[in-house]
Coordinates of C-alpha atoms in Angstrom, one line a residue:
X1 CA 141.3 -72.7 35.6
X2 CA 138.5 -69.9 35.3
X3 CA 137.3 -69.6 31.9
X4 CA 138.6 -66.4 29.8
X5 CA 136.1 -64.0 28.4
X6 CA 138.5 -63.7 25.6
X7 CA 136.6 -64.0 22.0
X8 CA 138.8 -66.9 21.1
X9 CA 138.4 -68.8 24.3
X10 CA 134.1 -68.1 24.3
X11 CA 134.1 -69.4 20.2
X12 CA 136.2 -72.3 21.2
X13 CA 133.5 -73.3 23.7
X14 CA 130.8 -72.1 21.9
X15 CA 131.8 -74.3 18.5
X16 CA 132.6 -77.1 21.4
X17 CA 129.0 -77.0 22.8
X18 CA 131.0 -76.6 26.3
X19 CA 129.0 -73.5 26.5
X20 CA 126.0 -71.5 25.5
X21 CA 126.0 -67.8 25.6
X22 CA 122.9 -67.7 28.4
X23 CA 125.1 -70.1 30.9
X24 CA 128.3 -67.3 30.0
X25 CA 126.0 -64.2 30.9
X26 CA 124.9 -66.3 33.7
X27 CA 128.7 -66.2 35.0
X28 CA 129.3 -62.8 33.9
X29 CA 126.9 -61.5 36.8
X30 CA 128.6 -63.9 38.7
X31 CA 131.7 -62.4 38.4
X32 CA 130.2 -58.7 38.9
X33 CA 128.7 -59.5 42.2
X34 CA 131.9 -61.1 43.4
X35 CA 134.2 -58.3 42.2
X36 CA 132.0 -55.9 44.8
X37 CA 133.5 -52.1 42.8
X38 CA 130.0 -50.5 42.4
X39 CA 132.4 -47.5 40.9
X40 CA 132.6 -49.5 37.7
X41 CA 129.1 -49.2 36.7
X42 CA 126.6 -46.3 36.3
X43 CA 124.3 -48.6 35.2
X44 CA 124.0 -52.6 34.9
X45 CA 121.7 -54.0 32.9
X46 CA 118.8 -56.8 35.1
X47 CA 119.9 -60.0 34.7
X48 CA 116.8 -60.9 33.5
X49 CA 117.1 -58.8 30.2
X50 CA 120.7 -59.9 29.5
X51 CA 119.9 -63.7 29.9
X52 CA 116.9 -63.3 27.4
X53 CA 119.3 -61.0 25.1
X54 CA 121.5 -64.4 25.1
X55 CA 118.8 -66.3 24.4
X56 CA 117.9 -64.2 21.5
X57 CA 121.0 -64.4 20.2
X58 CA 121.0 -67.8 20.3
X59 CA 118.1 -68.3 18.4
X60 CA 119.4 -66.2 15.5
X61 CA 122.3 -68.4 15.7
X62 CA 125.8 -68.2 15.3
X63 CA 126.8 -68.1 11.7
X64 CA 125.2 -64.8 11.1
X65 CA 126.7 -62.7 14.2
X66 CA 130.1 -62.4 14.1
X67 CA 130.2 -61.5 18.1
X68 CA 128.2 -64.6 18.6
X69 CA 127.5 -64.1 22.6
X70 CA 129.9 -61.8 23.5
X71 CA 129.6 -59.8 27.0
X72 CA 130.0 -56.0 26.1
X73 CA 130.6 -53.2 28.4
X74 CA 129.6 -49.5 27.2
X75 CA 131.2 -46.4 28.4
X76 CA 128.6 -43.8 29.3
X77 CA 129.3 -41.4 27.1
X78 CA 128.0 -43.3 24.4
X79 CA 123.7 -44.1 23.9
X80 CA 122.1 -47.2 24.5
X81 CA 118.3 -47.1 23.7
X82 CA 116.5 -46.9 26.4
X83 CA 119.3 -47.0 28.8
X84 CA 120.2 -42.7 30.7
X85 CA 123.1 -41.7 29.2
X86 CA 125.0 -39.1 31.8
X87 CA 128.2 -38.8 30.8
X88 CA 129.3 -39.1 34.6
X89 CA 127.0 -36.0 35.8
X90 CA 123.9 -37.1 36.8
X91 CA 122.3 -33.9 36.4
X92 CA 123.0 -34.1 32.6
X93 CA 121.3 -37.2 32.2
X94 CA 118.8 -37.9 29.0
X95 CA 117.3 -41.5 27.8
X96 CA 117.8 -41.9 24.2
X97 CA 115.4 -43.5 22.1
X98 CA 118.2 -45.0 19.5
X99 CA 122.0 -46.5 20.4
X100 CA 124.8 -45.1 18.9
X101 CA 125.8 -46.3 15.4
X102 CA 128.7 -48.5 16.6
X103 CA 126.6 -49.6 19.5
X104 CA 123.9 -50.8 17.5
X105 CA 126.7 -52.7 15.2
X106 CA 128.0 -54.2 17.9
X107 CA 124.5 -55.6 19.9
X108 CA 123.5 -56.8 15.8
X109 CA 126.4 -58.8 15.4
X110 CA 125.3 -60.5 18.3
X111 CA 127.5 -59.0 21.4
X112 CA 125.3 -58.5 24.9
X113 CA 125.6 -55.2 26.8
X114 CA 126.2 -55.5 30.1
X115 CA 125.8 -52.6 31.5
X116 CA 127.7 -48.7 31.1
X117 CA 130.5 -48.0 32.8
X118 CA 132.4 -44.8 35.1
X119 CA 134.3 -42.5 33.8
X120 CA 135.9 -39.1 33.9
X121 CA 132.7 -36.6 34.0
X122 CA 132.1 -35.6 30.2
X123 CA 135.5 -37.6 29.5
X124 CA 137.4 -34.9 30.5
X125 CA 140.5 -36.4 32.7
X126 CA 143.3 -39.2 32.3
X127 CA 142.9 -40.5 35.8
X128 CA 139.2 -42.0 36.7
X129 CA 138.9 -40.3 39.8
X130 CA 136.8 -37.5 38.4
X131 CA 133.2 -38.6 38.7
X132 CA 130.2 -38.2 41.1
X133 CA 129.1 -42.0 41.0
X134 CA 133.0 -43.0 42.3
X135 CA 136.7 -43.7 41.7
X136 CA 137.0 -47.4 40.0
X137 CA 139.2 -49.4 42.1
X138 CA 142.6 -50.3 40.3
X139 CA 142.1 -54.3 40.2
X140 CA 146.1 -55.0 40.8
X141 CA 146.1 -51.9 43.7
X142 CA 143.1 -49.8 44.9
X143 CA 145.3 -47.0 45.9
X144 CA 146.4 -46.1 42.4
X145 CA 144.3 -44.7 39.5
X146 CA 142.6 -47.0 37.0
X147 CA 143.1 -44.3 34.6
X148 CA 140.5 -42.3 32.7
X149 CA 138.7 -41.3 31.1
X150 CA 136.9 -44.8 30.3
X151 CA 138.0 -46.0 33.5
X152 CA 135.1 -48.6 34.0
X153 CA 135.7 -49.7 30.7
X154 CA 139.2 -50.7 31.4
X155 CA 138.6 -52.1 34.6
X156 CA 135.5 -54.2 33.1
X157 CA 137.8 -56.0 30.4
X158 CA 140.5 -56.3 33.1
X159 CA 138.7 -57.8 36.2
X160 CA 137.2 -60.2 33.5
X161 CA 133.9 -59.3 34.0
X162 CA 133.1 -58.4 30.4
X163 CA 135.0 -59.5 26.9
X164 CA 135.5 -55.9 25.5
X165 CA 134.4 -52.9 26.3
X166 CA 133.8 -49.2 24.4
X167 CA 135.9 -46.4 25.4
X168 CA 136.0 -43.1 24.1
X169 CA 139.4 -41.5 22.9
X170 CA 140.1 -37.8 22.6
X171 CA 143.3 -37.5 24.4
X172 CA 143.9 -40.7 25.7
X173 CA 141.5 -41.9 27.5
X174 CA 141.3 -45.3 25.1
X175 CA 145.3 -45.9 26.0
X176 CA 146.2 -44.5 29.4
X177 CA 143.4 -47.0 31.5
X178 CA 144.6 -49.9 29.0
X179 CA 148.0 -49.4 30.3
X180 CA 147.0 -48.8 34.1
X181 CA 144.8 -52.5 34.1
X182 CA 147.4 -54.9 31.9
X183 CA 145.0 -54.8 28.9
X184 CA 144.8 -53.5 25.1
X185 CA 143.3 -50.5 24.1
X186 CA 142.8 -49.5 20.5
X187 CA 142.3 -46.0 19.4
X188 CA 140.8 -46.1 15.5
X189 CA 141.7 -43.8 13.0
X190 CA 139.3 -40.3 13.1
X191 CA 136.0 -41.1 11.9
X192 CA 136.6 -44.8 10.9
X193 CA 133.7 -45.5 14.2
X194 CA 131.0 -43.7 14.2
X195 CA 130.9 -40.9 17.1
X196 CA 126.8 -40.3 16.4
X197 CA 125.3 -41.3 20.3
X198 CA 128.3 -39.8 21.7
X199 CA 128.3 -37.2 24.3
X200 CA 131.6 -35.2 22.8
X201 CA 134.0 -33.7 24.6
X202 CA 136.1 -32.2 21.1
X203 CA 133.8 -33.1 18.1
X204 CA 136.6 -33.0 15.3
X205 CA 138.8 -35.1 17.2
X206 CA 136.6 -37.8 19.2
X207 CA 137.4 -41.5 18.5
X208 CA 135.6 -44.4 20.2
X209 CA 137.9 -46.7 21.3
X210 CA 137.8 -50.6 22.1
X211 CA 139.3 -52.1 24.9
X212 CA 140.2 -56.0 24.6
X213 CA 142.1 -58.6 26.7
X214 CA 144.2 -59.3 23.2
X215 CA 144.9 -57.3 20.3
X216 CA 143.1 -60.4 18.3
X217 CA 140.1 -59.1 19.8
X218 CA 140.7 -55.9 19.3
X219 CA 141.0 -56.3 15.5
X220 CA 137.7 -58.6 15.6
X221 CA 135.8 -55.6 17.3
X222 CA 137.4 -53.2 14.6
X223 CA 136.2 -55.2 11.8
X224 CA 132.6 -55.0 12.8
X225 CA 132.4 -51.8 14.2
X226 CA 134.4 -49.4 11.6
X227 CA 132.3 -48.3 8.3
X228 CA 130.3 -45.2 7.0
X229 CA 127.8 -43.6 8.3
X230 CA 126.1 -40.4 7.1
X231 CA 124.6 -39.5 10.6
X232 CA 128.3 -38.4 11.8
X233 CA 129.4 -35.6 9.8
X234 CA 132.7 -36.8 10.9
X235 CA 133.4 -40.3 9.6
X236 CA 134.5 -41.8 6.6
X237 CA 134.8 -45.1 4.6
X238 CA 137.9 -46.7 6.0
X239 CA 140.9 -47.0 3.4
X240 CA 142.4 -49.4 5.1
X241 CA 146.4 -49.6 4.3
X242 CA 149.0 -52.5 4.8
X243 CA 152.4 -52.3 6.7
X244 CA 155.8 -53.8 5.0
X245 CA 156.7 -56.7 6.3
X246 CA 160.0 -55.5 8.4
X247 CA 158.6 -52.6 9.9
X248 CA 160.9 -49.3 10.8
X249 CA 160.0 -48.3 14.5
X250 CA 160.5 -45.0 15.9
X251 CA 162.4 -44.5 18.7
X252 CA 162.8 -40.6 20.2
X253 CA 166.2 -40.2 22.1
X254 CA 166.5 -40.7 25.6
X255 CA 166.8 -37.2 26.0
X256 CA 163.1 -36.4 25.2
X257 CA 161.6 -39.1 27.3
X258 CA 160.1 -38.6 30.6
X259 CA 159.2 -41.2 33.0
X260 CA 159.2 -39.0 36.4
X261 CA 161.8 -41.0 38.3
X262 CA 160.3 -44.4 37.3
X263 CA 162.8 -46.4 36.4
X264 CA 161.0 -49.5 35.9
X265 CA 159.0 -48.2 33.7
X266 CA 161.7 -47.0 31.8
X267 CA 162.9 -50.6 31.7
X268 CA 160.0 -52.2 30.7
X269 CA 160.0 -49.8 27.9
X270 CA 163.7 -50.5 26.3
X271 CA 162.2 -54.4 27.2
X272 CA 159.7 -53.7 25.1
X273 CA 161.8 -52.3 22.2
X274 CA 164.2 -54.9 22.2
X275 CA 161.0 -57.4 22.4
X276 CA 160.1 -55.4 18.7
X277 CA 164.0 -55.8 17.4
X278 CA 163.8 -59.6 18.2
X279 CA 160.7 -59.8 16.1
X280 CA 162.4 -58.2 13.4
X281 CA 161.6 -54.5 13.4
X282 CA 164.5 -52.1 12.5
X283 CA 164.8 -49.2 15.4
X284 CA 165.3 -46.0 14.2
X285 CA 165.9 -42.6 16.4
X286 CA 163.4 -39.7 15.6
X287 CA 162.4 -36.6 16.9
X288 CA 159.9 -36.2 19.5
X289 CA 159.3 -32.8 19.7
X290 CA 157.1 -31.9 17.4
X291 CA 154.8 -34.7 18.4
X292 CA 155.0 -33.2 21.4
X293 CA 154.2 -29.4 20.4
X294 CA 151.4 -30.7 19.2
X295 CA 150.4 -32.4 22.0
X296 CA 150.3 -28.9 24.2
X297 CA 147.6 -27.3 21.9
X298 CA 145.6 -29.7 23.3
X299 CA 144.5 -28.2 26.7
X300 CA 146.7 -24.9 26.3
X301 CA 145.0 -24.0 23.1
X302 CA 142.2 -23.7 20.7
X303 CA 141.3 -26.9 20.9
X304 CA 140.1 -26.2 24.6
X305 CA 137.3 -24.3 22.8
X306 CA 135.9 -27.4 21.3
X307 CA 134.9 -29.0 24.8
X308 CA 133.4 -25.4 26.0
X309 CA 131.2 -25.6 22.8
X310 CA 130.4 -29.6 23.9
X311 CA 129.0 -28.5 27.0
X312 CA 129.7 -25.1 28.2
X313 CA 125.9 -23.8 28.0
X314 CA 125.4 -26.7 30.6
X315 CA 128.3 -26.4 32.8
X316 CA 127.7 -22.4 33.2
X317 CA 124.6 -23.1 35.1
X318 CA 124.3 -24.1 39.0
X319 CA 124.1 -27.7 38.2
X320 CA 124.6 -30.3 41.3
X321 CA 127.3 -33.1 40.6
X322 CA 129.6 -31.5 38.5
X323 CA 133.6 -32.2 39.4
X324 CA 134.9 -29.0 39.8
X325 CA 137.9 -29.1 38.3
X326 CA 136.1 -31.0 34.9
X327 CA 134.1 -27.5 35.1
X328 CA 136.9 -25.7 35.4
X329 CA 138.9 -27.0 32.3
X330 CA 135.6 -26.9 30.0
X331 CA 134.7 -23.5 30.9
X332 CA 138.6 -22.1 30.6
X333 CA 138.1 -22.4 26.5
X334 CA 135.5 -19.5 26.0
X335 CA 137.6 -16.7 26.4
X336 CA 139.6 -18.3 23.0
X337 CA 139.3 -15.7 20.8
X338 CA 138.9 -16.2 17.0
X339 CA 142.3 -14.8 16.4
X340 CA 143.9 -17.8 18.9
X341 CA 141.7 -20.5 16.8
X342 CA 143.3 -19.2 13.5
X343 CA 146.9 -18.6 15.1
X344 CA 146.8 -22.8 16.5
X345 CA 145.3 -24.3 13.3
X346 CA 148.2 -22.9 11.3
X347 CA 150.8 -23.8 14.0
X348 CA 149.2 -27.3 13.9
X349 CA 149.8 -27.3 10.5
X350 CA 153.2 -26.4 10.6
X351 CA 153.9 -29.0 13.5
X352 CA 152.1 -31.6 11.5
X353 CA 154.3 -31.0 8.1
X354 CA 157.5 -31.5 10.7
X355 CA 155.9 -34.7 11.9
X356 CA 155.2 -35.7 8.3
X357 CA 158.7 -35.7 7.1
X358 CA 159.5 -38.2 10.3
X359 CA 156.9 -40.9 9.1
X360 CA 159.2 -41.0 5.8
X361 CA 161.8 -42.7 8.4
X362 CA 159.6 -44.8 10.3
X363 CA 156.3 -47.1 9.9
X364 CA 155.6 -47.2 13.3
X365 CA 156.3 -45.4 16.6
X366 CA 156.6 -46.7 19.6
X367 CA 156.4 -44.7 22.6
X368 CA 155.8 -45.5 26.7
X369 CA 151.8 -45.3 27.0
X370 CA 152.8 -43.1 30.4
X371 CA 155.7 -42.6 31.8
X372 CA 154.3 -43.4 35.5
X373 CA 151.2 -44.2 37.5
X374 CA 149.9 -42.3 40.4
X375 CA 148.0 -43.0 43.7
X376 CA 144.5 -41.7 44.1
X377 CA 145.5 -39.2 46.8
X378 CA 148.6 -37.8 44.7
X379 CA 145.7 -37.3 41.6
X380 CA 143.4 -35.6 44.2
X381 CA 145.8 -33.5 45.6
X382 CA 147.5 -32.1 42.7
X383 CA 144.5 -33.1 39.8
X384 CA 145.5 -30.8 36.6
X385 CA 149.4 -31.1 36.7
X386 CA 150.2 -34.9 37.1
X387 CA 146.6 -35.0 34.3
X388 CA 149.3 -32.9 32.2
X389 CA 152.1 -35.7 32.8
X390 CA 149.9 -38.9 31.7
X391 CA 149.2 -37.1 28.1
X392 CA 152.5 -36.5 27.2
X393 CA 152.5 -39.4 24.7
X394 CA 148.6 -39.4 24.0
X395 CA 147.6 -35.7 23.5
X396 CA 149.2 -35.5 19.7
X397 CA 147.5 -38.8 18.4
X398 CA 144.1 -37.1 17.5
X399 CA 145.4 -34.0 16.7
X400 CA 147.6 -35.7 14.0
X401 CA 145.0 -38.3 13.1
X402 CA 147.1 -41.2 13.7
X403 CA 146.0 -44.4 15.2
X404 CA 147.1 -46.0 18.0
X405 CA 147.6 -49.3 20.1
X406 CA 148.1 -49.6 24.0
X407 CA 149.5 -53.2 24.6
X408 CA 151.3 -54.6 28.2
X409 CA 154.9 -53.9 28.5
X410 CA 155.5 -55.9 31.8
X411 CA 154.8 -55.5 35.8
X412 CA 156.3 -53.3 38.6
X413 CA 158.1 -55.2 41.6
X414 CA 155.0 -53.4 43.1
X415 CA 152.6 -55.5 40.8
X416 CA 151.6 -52.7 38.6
X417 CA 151.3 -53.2 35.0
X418 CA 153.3 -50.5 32.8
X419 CA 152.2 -50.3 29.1
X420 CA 154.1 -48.8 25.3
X421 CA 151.6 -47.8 22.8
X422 CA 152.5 -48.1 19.1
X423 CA 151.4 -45.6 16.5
X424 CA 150.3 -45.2 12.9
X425 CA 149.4 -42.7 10.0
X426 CA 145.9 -42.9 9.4
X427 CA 144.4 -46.5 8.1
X428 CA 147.2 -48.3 9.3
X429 CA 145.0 -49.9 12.2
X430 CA 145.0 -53.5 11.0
X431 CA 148.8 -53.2 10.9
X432 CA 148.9 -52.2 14.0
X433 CA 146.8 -55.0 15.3
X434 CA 149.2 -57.6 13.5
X435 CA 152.0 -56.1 14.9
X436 CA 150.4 -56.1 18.4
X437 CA 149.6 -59.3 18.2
X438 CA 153.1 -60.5 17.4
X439 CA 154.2 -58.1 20.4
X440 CA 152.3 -60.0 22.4
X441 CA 152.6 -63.3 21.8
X442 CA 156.3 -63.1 22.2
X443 CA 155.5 -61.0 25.9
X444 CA 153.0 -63.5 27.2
X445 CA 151.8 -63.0 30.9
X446 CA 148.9 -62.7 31.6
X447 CA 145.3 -61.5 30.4
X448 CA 144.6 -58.4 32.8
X449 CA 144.3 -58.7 36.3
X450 CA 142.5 -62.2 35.6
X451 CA 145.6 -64.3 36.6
X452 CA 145.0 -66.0 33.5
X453 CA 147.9 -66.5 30.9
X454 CA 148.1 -65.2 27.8
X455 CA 149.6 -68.7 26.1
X456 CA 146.7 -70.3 28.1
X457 CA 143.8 -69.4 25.7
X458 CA 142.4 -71.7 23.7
X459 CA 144.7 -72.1 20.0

């Protein structure tokens, strides 16, 4: 059986002496030369200068470095020192001299970076097709998206060329590619990671997110990665907070969900539920619709501003590279006026009192992740509407500061995976890993597109 990149197969054979982190980064670029997508990567790091970062880490040893030898993927969106960050527009391209906070966390705990990864240019998109350098193949179907924006991200984790990978999430784009490629994606509570080294695409409301094979290992990340830091006018100490022990679970009515004719995926969703019930959750009906008032603001109002003030000085000169319809949705925000900004932060706080008062029914909501996938050509034929239908349970999260959790929810006949995302008020993100991982241990299957069960990782 091929080995699993997951953290608690690589300690297992790391205590074992089965393994040494320079023979797994030797098999990593294995992998990555075998899997023949160059549409994941923007940049890969020389073999060379991973093996002797293994061997570094080696010598440091293991009892100091929680990610003792772990293969890391970084979105590029996010600074590596030394390494171009470009955001997926090569035109935009800079070297920075430091790594991000959470990326220099990460490497000192003893992780390797592999290389960065695709994505939707300046992380604007939910599909991964939006970039100069390529669309990232789908691993179980190359005609459908992978999802975006951290499209190579997802794929990485999924193709098992890398243990975990950083995403970024302002929309979505940490929980729509985790549900496309069969794998977990975890969007933190606002400002519990550190967004300083990001590129942003909507500063107040930019989370980096962590994709994983299990939510184990998406907890393990969490716990390294989350803390303080005064460089990010943003972030805060995290206040963690525990959930009961019989959770309630939030349920909208069938009336307000929307899965665009898939019916599968609809199954796979009430699946899921009943997988939730069986565990012992308690299902409760709320309403959706504020959630999802809030969710429109995000591209149809003030918030739109946000991204033109990211990188609208950029995008309004003749620059080569950039996706035209990424330039397109940036630039639409600076007509906002400062009335429109004023109007939507009130109406957000309205909508956001509603959705308050429905978090004193529930503990948790669980939702689908997306009600469908699409092919490639669909996505390029008709690029900002069927965008509009992935968000419609993902745009709210941020806006609401809630935290969230993509996991599996089973396959298509056609092989694809579907995927339900569960959701939290702020802090709750350990909870929502322990709940995940009791999700998925009673779902099983199997650990991305890697063939490799879920019940056949090491105990």
């Amino acid at each position: 059986m091929p080995l699993s990149l997951d953290l608690q197969s690589l300690r297992h054979a790391y205590a074992e002496g089965d393994l040494t982190p320079v023979q797994v980064i030797g098999l990593v670029y294995e992998r990555i030369e075998r899997y023949a997508d160059p549409a994941v990567w923007i940049y890969l790091a020389p073999q060379a200068e991973s093996l002797a970062q293994a061997q570094a880490v080696m010598e440091k040893g293991a009892a100091e470095q929680p990610l003792y030898g772990i293969p890391l993927a970084i979105k590029d969106n996010l600074d590596w020192a030394g390494v171009p960050t470009t955001a997926g527009c090569p035109a935009f391209a800079y070297v920075p001299e430091v790594s991000a906070t959470v990326v220099a966390k990460l490497i000192a705990a003893g992780a390797i970076p592999i290389g960065k990864t695709n994505l939707d240019q300046f992380a604007t998109g939910l599909v991964g097709t939006r970039s100069p350098y390529g669309v990232c193949r789908n691993p179980f179907d190359p005609d459908y998206i992978p999802g975006g924006s951290s499209s190579g991200s997802a794929v990485a984790v999924s193709a098992g060329l890398v243990s975990f990978s950083l995403g970024t999430d302002t929309a979505g784009s940490g929980r729509v590619p985790a549900a496309f490629n069969q794998i977990v994606g975890l969007k933190p509570t606002r400002g519990y990671l550190s967004t300083q080294g990001l590129v942003p695409a909507v500063r107040s409301l930019d989370c980096v997110a962590i994709f994983a094979l299990t939510c184990a290992d998406a907890q393990a990340v969490l716990d390294v990665a989350a803390g303080f830091d005064p460089l990010d006018p943003f972030s805060q100490t995290p206040h963690w907070q525990d959930l009961p022990p019989r959770v309630r679970v939030g349920v909208p009515p069938l009336a307000q969900l929307d899965f665009a004719g898939n019916g599968v995926a609809a199954h796979n969703y009430d699946r899921a539920l009943q997988r939730l019930a069986d565990l012992g959750c308690t299902l409760v009906t709320m309403d959706l619709e504020p959630f999802l008032a809030v969710g429109a603001l995000l591209y149809e109002g003030a918030w739109l501003a946000a991204r033109t003030a990211a990188v609208g000085d950029f995008l309004r000169q003749p620059q080569a590279g950039v996706d035209p319809v990424v330039r397109q949705i940036i630039l639409a925000g600076q007509g906002i006026s400062g009335v429109k900004v004023f109007q939507d932060m009130h109406h957000l706080a309205s909508l956001k009192r509603q959705t308050e008062a429905q978090w004193e029914q529930m503990d948790l909501l669980a939702l689908p992740t997306t009600g469908t996938i699409y092919r490639v050509a669909e996505v390029m034929a008709n690029p900002v509407a069927l965008n509009r239908n992935l968000g419609r349970y993902t745009n709210f999260v941020n806006l609401l500061d809630l935290c969230a959790l993509a996991v599996p929810s089973g396959l298509q006949p056609n092989g694809l995976p579907t995927g339900m995302t569960l959701m939290a008020p702020a802090g709750r993100d350990r909870g929502l890993c322990a709940w995940g991982h009791r999700y998925q241990e009673s779902l099983g299957g199997t650990l991305g597109a890697t063939g490799i069960a879920y019940g056949g990782i090491h105990p």
